[in-house]
Amino acid sequence: MSDSIRVLIVDDSAVVRLALTEILSADPAIEVMATAPDPLIAASKIDKERPDVITLDVEMPRMDGLSFLKQIMAKEPIPVVMCSSLTEKGAEVTMKALQYGAVEIINKPQLGTRDFLEESKVFICDAIKAAAMARLKKVTPPVRRDISPKHTADAVLSRAQRNHVLKTTEQVVVVGAAAVQIDAGP
């Protein structure tokens, strides 16, 4: 490779985007061409300038990383390194990412992500270099012709499976209060 490997970093966390930019830019063989906080912004950047490799988070606003990965691989494949706290070894998300065409998986911890990325800089740079060498083909979902089309809501929205729990890093805190006035009368 005579030219540097051009990388697009797609992650909703500004801290992760900055840390990955610093780590990858320190390697003379890698150039961070751009960063994006979500897949829709990333898509517009890809339309203007094609990267050699994309790092992609799973959980992001406006579109999740797996949906974006499927779009990339179906349209014009680009090597993708998934970098997420949801991609634990053997997790369903990890298996789907590999099935959809991800080249490598980097599992970020939910806490101490920046420190983890700093400690893993050699592994991360090696993963980017290996991904850049991947020869990809378009990934299209298999078409089953023996199933008749449905015209009900379950054809649009897949039925929830039992034991299917999607981990999320978002948490909700609810605080409630009530004021009651009791009138004792005259």
Short mmCIF file of C-alpha atoms in Angstrom, two decimals:
data_model
loop_
_atom_site.label_atom_id
_atom_site.label_comp_id
_atom_site.label_asym_id
_atom_site.label_seq_id
_atom_site.Cartn_x
_atom_site.Cartn_y
_atom_site.Cartn_z
CA MET A 1 0.00 0.00 0.00
CA SER A 2 1.69 3.16 -1.17
CA ASP A 3 -1.02 5.53 0.03
CA SER A 4 -2.37 5.71 3.54
CA ILE A 5 -5.56 3.87 4.52
CA ARG A 6 -8.42 6.38 4.61
CA VAL A 7 -10.82 5.80 7.52
CA LEU A 8 -14.29 7.15 8.28
CA ILE A 9 -15.18 6.99 12.00
CA VAL A 10 -18.94 6.69 12.70
CA ASP A 11 -19.86 6.93 16.39
CA ASP A 12 -22.37 9.07 18.29
CA SER A 13 -19.89 9.61 21.15
CA ALA A 14 -17.67 12.66 20.63
CA VAL A 15 -15.17 11.17 23.11
CA VAL A 16 -14.88 7.95 21.08
CA ARG A 17 -14.59 9.86 17.79
CA LEU A 18 -11.79 11.99 19.25
CA ALA A 19 -9.96 9.04 20.83
CA LEU A 20 -10.14 6.95 17.63
CA THR A 21 -9.01 9.92 15.55
CA GLU A 22 -5.96 10.44 17.79
CA ILE A 23 -5.07 6.73 17.83
CA LEU A 24 -5.47 6.16 14.09
CA SER A 25 -3.81 9.43 13.08
CA ALA A 26 -0.72 8.50 15.10
CA ASP A 27 -0.10 5.57 12.70
CA PRO A 28 1.65 6.81 9.53
CA ALA A 29 -0.16 4.19 7.41
CA ILE A 30 -3.63 5.45 8.42
CA GLU A 31 -5.43 8.72 7.70
CA VAL A 32 -8.74 9.68 9.31
CA MET A 33 -10.56 11.27 6.38
CA ALA A 34 -13.67 12.21 8.38
CA THR A 35 -15.87 11.46 11.38
CA ALA A 36 -19.65 11.32 11.66
CA PRO A 37 -22.00 11.23 14.68
CA ASP A 38 -24.58 9.06 12.89
CA PRO A 39 -25.03 6.92 9.75
CA LEU A 40 -27.01 9.53 7.81
CA ILE A 41 -24.17 12.05 8.04
CA ALA A 42 -21.71 9.25 7.27
CA ALA A 43 -23.68 8.32 4.12
CA SER A 44 -23.43 11.88 2.80
CA LYS A 45 -19.66 11.86 3.46
CA ILE A 46 -19.30 8.51 1.68
CA ASP A 47 -21.18 9.90 -1.34
CA LYS A 48 -18.62 12.72 -1.59
CA GLU A 49 -15.49 10.69 -0.84
CA ARG A 50 -15.19 6.92 -0.44
CA PRO A 51 -13.15 5.69 2.55
CA ASP A 52 -11.02 2.55 2.51
CA VAL A 53 -12.38 1.41 5.91
CA ILE A 54 -15.24 2.47 8.20
CA THR A 55 -15.35 2.09 11.98
CA LEU A 56 -18.97 1.78 13.03
CA ASP A 57 -20.81 1.82 16.35
CA VAL A 58 -24.04 -0.17 16.75
CA GLU A 59 -26.27 2.06 18.85
CA MET A 60 -26.67 5.54 17.34
CA PRO A 61 -29.41 8.10 16.78
CA ARG A 62 -31.49 8.17 13.57
CA MET A 63 -30.23 4.77 12.34
CA ASP A 64 -28.53 1.86 14.07
CA GLY A 65 -25.14 0.60 12.91
CA LEU A 66 -26.40 -2.83 11.78
CA SER A 67 -28.95 -1.28 9.42
CA PHE A 68 -26.27 1.00 8.02
CA LEU A 69 -23.87 -1.94 7.64
CA LYS A 70 -26.51 -3.83 5.60
CA GLN A 71 -26.97 -0.79 3.35
CA ILE A 72 -23.23 -0.38 2.78
CA MET A 73 -22.73 -4.05 1.93
CA ALA A 74 -25.73 -4.20 -0.41
CA LYS A 75 -24.89 -0.99 -2.28
CA GLU A 76 -21.11 -0.78 -2.60
CA PRO A 77 -19.16 -2.81 -0.03
CA ILE A 78 -16.58 -1.03 2.11
CA PRO A 79 -14.65 -2.91 4.83
CA VAL A 80 -16.28 -2.19 8.20
CA VAL A 81 -14.80 -2.63 11.67
CA MET A 82 -17.61 -2.66 14.25
CA CYS A 83 -16.56 -0.84 17.42
CA SER A 84 -19.29 -1.06 20.05
CA SER A 85 -20.03 -1.93 23.66
CA LEU A 86 -22.88 -4.18 22.41
CA THR A 87 -20.63 -6.54 20.44
CA GLU A 88 -19.59 -8.97 23.14
CA LYS A 89 -18.14 -12.31 22.09
CA GLY A 90 -20.98 -14.58 21.03
CA ALA A 91 -23.66 -11.88 21.36
CA GLU A 92 -26.49 -11.83 18.82
CA VAL A 93 -25.44 -8.34 17.68
CA THR A 94 -21.92 -9.63 17.00
CA MET A 95 -23.21 -12.56 14.96
CA LYS A 96 -25.48 -10.28 12.94
CA ALA A 97 -22.63 -7.83 12.28
CA LEU A 98 -20.46 -10.64 10.93
CA GLN A 99 -23.37 -12.05 8.93
CA TYR A 100 -24.05 -8.62 7.40
CA GLY A 101 -20.41 -8.27 6.31
CA ALA A 102 -18.34 -6.70 9.12
CA VAL A 103 -14.65 -7.58 8.77
CA GLU A 104 -13.64 -7.19 12.42
CA ILE A 105 -15.29 -6.60 15.80
CA ILE A 106 -13.83 -4.44 18.57
CA ASN A 107 -15.77 -4.69 21.81
CA LYS A 108 -15.63 -1.40 23.72
CA PRO A 109 -16.32 -1.55 27.46
CA GLN A 110 -19.32 0.42 28.70
CA LEU A 111 -17.14 2.32 31.19
CA GLY A 112 -13.63 3.60 30.65
CA THR A 113 -13.92 3.54 26.87
CA ARG A 114 -11.25 6.15 26.21
CA ASP A 115 -8.70 4.32 28.40
CA PHE A 116 -9.57 1.02 26.69
CA LEU A 117 -9.05 2.56 23.25
CA GLU A 118 -5.69 4.02 24.30
CA GLU A 119 -4.54 0.65 25.69
CA SER A 120 -5.73 -1.15 22.54
CA LYS A 121 -4.18 1.18 19.95
CA VAL A 122 -1.95 -1.49 18.37
CA PHE A 123 -4.88 -3.91 18.03
CA ILE A 124 -7.14 -1.18 16.61
CA CYS A 125 -4.57 -0.05 14.03
CA ASP A 126 -3.89 -3.67 13.05
CA ALA A 127 -7.63 -4.28 12.66
CA ILE A 128 -7.92 -1.25 10.33
CA LYS A 129 -4.93 -2.43 8.25
CA ALA A 130 -6.33 -5.95 7.97
CA ALA A 131 -9.77 -4.63 7.03
CA ALA A 132 -8.27 -2.48 4.27
CA MET A 133 -6.91 -5.65 2.65
CA ALA A 134 -10.28 -7.43 2.66
CA ARG A 135 -11.83 -8.26 -0.69
CA LEU A 136 -15.56 -7.85 -0.33
CA LYS A 137 -18.55 -8.82 -2.42
CA LYS A 138 -22.02 -7.36 -2.22
CA VAL A 139 -24.07 -8.98 0.52
CA THR A 140 -27.68 -9.39 -0.44
CA PRO A 141 -30.24 -11.08 1.76
CA PRO A 142 -31.44 -14.41 0.40
CA VAL A 143 -34.77 -14.24 -1.36
CA ARG A 144 -37.25 -16.96 -0.46
CA ARG A 145 -39.70 -17.43 -3.27
CA ASP A 146 -41.88 -20.02 -1.53
CA ILE A 147 -43.41 -17.44 0.85
CA SER A 148 -46.44 -15.51 -0.32
CA PRO A 149 -46.45 -11.76 0.39
CA LYS A 150 -48.29 -10.56 3.48
CA HIS A 151 -50.37 -7.44 3.67
CA THR A 152 -50.66 -7.15 7.43
CA ALA A 153 -48.71 -5.26 10.06
CA ASP A 154 -46.54 -8.27 10.91
CA ALA A 155 -45.12 -8.08 7.38
CA VAL A 156 -43.90 -4.56 8.10
CA LEU A 157 -42.78 -5.03 11.68
CA SER A 158 -41.11 -8.27 12.61
CA ARG A 159 -42.67 -10.12 15.49
CA ALA A 160 -40.75 -9.77 18.76
CA GLN A 161 -39.03 -13.00 19.74
CA ARG A 162 -39.08 -14.34 23.24
CA ASN A 163 -35.80 -14.05 25.13
CA HIS A 164 -34.73 -11.31 22.72
CA VAL A 165 -33.35 -8.48 24.80
CA LEU A 166 -31.40 -5.70 23.16
CA LYS A 167 -28.89 -4.19 25.55
CA THR A 168 -28.80 -0.44 25.59
CA THR A 169 -26.52 2.07 27.19
CA GLU A 170 -29.37 4.51 27.72
CA GLN A 171 -30.97 4.60 31.15
CA VAL A 172 -34.10 6.31 32.35
CA VAL A 173 -34.52 7.91 35.77
CA VAL A 174 -38.05 8.79 36.84
CA VAL A 175 -38.89 10.99 39.81
CA GLY A 176 -42.48 11.48 40.89
CA ALA A 177 -44.12 13.70 43.46
CA ALA A 178 -47.66 14.50 44.46
CA ALA A 179 -49.20 17.17 46.63
CA VAL A 180 -52.46 16.36 48.36
CA GLN A 181 -54.48 18.94 50.22
CA ILE A 182 -56.99 17.69 52.72
CA ASP A 183 -59.72 20.08 53.64
CA ALA A 184 -60.74 19.42 57.26
CA GLY A 185 -63.88 21.46 56.92
CA PRO A 186 -65.26 24.32 59.11
#
